[in-house]
Amino acid sequence: GFVVGHAGLYQALAMFAVAYFIIGMTVLSVCAIATNGALDAGGAYYMISRALGPEFGGSIGIMFFLANVCGSALYVLGLVEAVVDSFGIPPGQKAGTGVQVLPQSYWYELLYGTVLLALCLLVCLVGASIYAKATFLIFLIVAAVLGTILISFFATRPLRVPIRLPHFNGSETDNGSFTGFSLNTLRDNLGGGYGVDYTTGQMMSFSSVFAVMFNGCTGIMAGSNMSGDLKRPSYSIPRGTISAVLFTYLVYNLLAFLMCATCNRILLQKDYGFLRDISIFPPLVTVGIYAATLSAAMSNLIGASRILYALARDDLFGRALALAKKTSASGNPVMAVILSWLVVQVVLFSGKLNTIAGVVTTFFLLVYATVNLACLALEWASAPNFRPTFRYFTWHTCLLGIAGCCVMMFLISPVSASASLGFLLLLLLALHYLSPSSTWGYVSQALIFHQVRKYLLMLDVRKDHVKFWRPQMLLMVQNPRGSARLIDFVNDLKKSGLYVLGHVELQDLDMLPSDPLQPQQDSWLSLVDKLNVKAFVSLTLAPSVRHGVRQLLFTSGLGGMRPNTLVLGFYDDEAPQDGLARHPAFTSAREEVPLGFPPLRAPTSPKLLSAREYVGIVADALKMLRNVLLARQLENLDKAWELRRAASPPPTIHVWPVNLLRPDSARYADTCSLFLLQMACVLNMARAWRRARLRLFLCVEAGTMPHAQEEKLRQLLKDLRIQAQIQLVPWDAITRLHWQTCRGPPGGPAEEEEEEEGVVNFPTNTTQVSDEYVCAANKLVLEQSPAPAVRFLYLPRPPADTSLYPLYLHQLELLTRGLGPTVLVHGVSAVTSTQL
């Protein structure tokens, strides 16, 4: 009567259609999730948490608990309103007539609500079995009342109904009419005629009427809320829920038509209990109203208690809900019921039914939207184990349900909707940072997998362009205990590219009962989390380190995301130091160094890798067209201290884009030099290194027009958009040492042979460079002050003759000795672009 009195038949039918469209889409999602596996206590909360994870599940669980709590209070207030309407002393009178014995005031109505709520509490404390029996009895009563009402529309003759309306200083009287079936009455009630709600004094509108009406449709979750008490929830929930939705939709539409055809608008708007006046047996209508409202109040109360119990049992809120875990001997969560009753009692202080109707409707719509979202996520994830036996749904129905819920939520009350979403967001953030990790499985992981696979297939390596090149790193780590700072440094170098931590375990799988790498995987992943680096982990078994690195270079990555740069620590005789023990991520009292990693190698213990094999790895990577970085003494780089020290002067990055081991072919614009410049620039672009300044060293000789070379280099930097300070470094004395020890004069046969073949393999250059020259070059680099945070040097290609590998490594060691954190760089691919 309230709905059709204010909205008219057309708008009432539209409200029912919209409400049941939203409910219908949600029911399809509920049935799909309910038939995809075993359901436990918690209903919608259980479905959402197991599908979307603890953050969404916990936050929606709280929202759903509050919705049921407010819904229970709403029905109790509605029952109080009905009781007072029948048995209350009329306003302005000291005593009533007949059965009108109950005084009316805010506090008296609160008392009546408290008594009725206590009755609901007693039923719920006894347990679900007595509630189910009581509900079935109420169903029979309501069915009888409904039958009586339908007969009354046809059997009752036209009559005038006196209506007493509450007034500020008493009451006033009006008359409504039951006309029987009349075309004029129907015509008058077709359109809307919103007026003042006589219980609250507020002007009604489409949104406010819809908010009250929608609460009569929220019982669809009553069955799912009892999922933990049902013997076969996967069987009962779909059949019971769909039947209830279809039945109530037909009944609401039929009643709306009958009321509009037989009752004038005054009766509909100003007497919400008019069905008693037109009934052939009025007391039965009164009993039916009381029974239906009491049933709805109990349903919401027991639903709220089951949700609270499920939340407490999942430990998402820690000790805050610990009390709600306690159950009776029969398994009834009595403490959850009592806590829910207390919250409902608090809500009763709001006083009027329509006051909280908008909030309840917003909460329920938000829960329904999330149920649809959970089903949509499961459907889009396309996981093989999502096989619900209920198949009458698609992702379209889920999406329509979400859209309908969101639109109606904001139409009813933009303020309530915004506040609810804000509260939900706060709960999400709190649970994300505070709740323990769960083993339920996260649909987000399935969705991410689905999307990543799709986009990886779209990432076509044939469409790569140098403009969009980015470093994709494979860092080989023997033991993370000695490489923590190197791992962090390479993370700054990756520039949003692929980053893989590689490790080779020297074992033979044929001689082992199982894969030894699986137990180590968790330790490596925990390390990545603790160090806060965005890296993948790739472990392999191999008979030698060199074979293992080859495997990883061939197999790491997927599709267009494969490592293009190999990073190795330097091969020297320095004793390894445990960097994890000093790392900030592991220095707090509550954190421990991961125990899955073995102790570091003792200084006197033999190495797992020979010098020849180490250089062979570099040569293999270059043959496979991978860029190579060799990092020396990066464990001595205290990045936090370097970047935190006095702002003037800022820390510097020294760049030497010349092959210091080959002074006779020193060029600044070859592929390797440009790659070295790019890597230094990438480091400078990282957020932690933006304060640092690049210093580029230009080695010049007398008589070679140094200023022209400087201008040419400056133009190159301008074209590449690299900001760096250029510093001229005379090195005549250094190159003189080289020519003094070089076999034959410049331009002789030996050098001509080298120029022909050295472009690729440098077959003789390694033997031509003396230790004296290399030490002088090392001193030249070391003398440039102030000392930088890190140096980038040119890494020459290993010699073609493998017997010269030890000498090659010896010269690299001499060149970088005492320089502090240093990165030797050799690039084989074009990585810079001057095009737009």
PDB file of C-alpha atoms in Angstrom, residues 221 280 321 338 380 448 531 583 649 659 733 765 836:
ATOM      1  CA  MET A 221      19.914 -14.195   1.080  1.00  0.00           C
ATOM      2  CA  ILE A 280     -13.211 -10.586   5.701  1.00  0.00           C
ATOM      3  CA  LEU A 321      36.001 -10.931  17.215  1.00  0.00           C
ATOM      4  CA  ILE A 338      24.223 -12.213  21.567  1.00  0.00           C
ATOM      5  CA  TRP A 380      36.371 -14.511 -16.483  1.00  0.00           C
ATOM      6  CA  ILE A 448      46.151 -12.018 -13.681  1.00  0.00           C
ATOM      7  CA  LEU A 531      64.240  -7.017  -0.394  1.00  0.00           C
ATOM      8  CA  HIS A 583      70.461  -5.452   5.219  1.00  0.00           C
ATOM      9  CA  PRO A 649      78.007  18.239  -3.916  1.00  0.00           C
ATOM     10  CA  ASN A 659      87.993   0.718 -24.075  1.00  0.00           C
ATOM     11  CA  ALA A 733     101.522   9.181 -20.570  1.00  0.00           C
ATOM     12  CA  ASN A 765      95.226  -7.392 -28.051  1.00  0.00           C
ATOM     13  CA  LEU A 836      60.811  10.792 -32.208  1.00  0.00           C
TER      14      LEU A 836
END
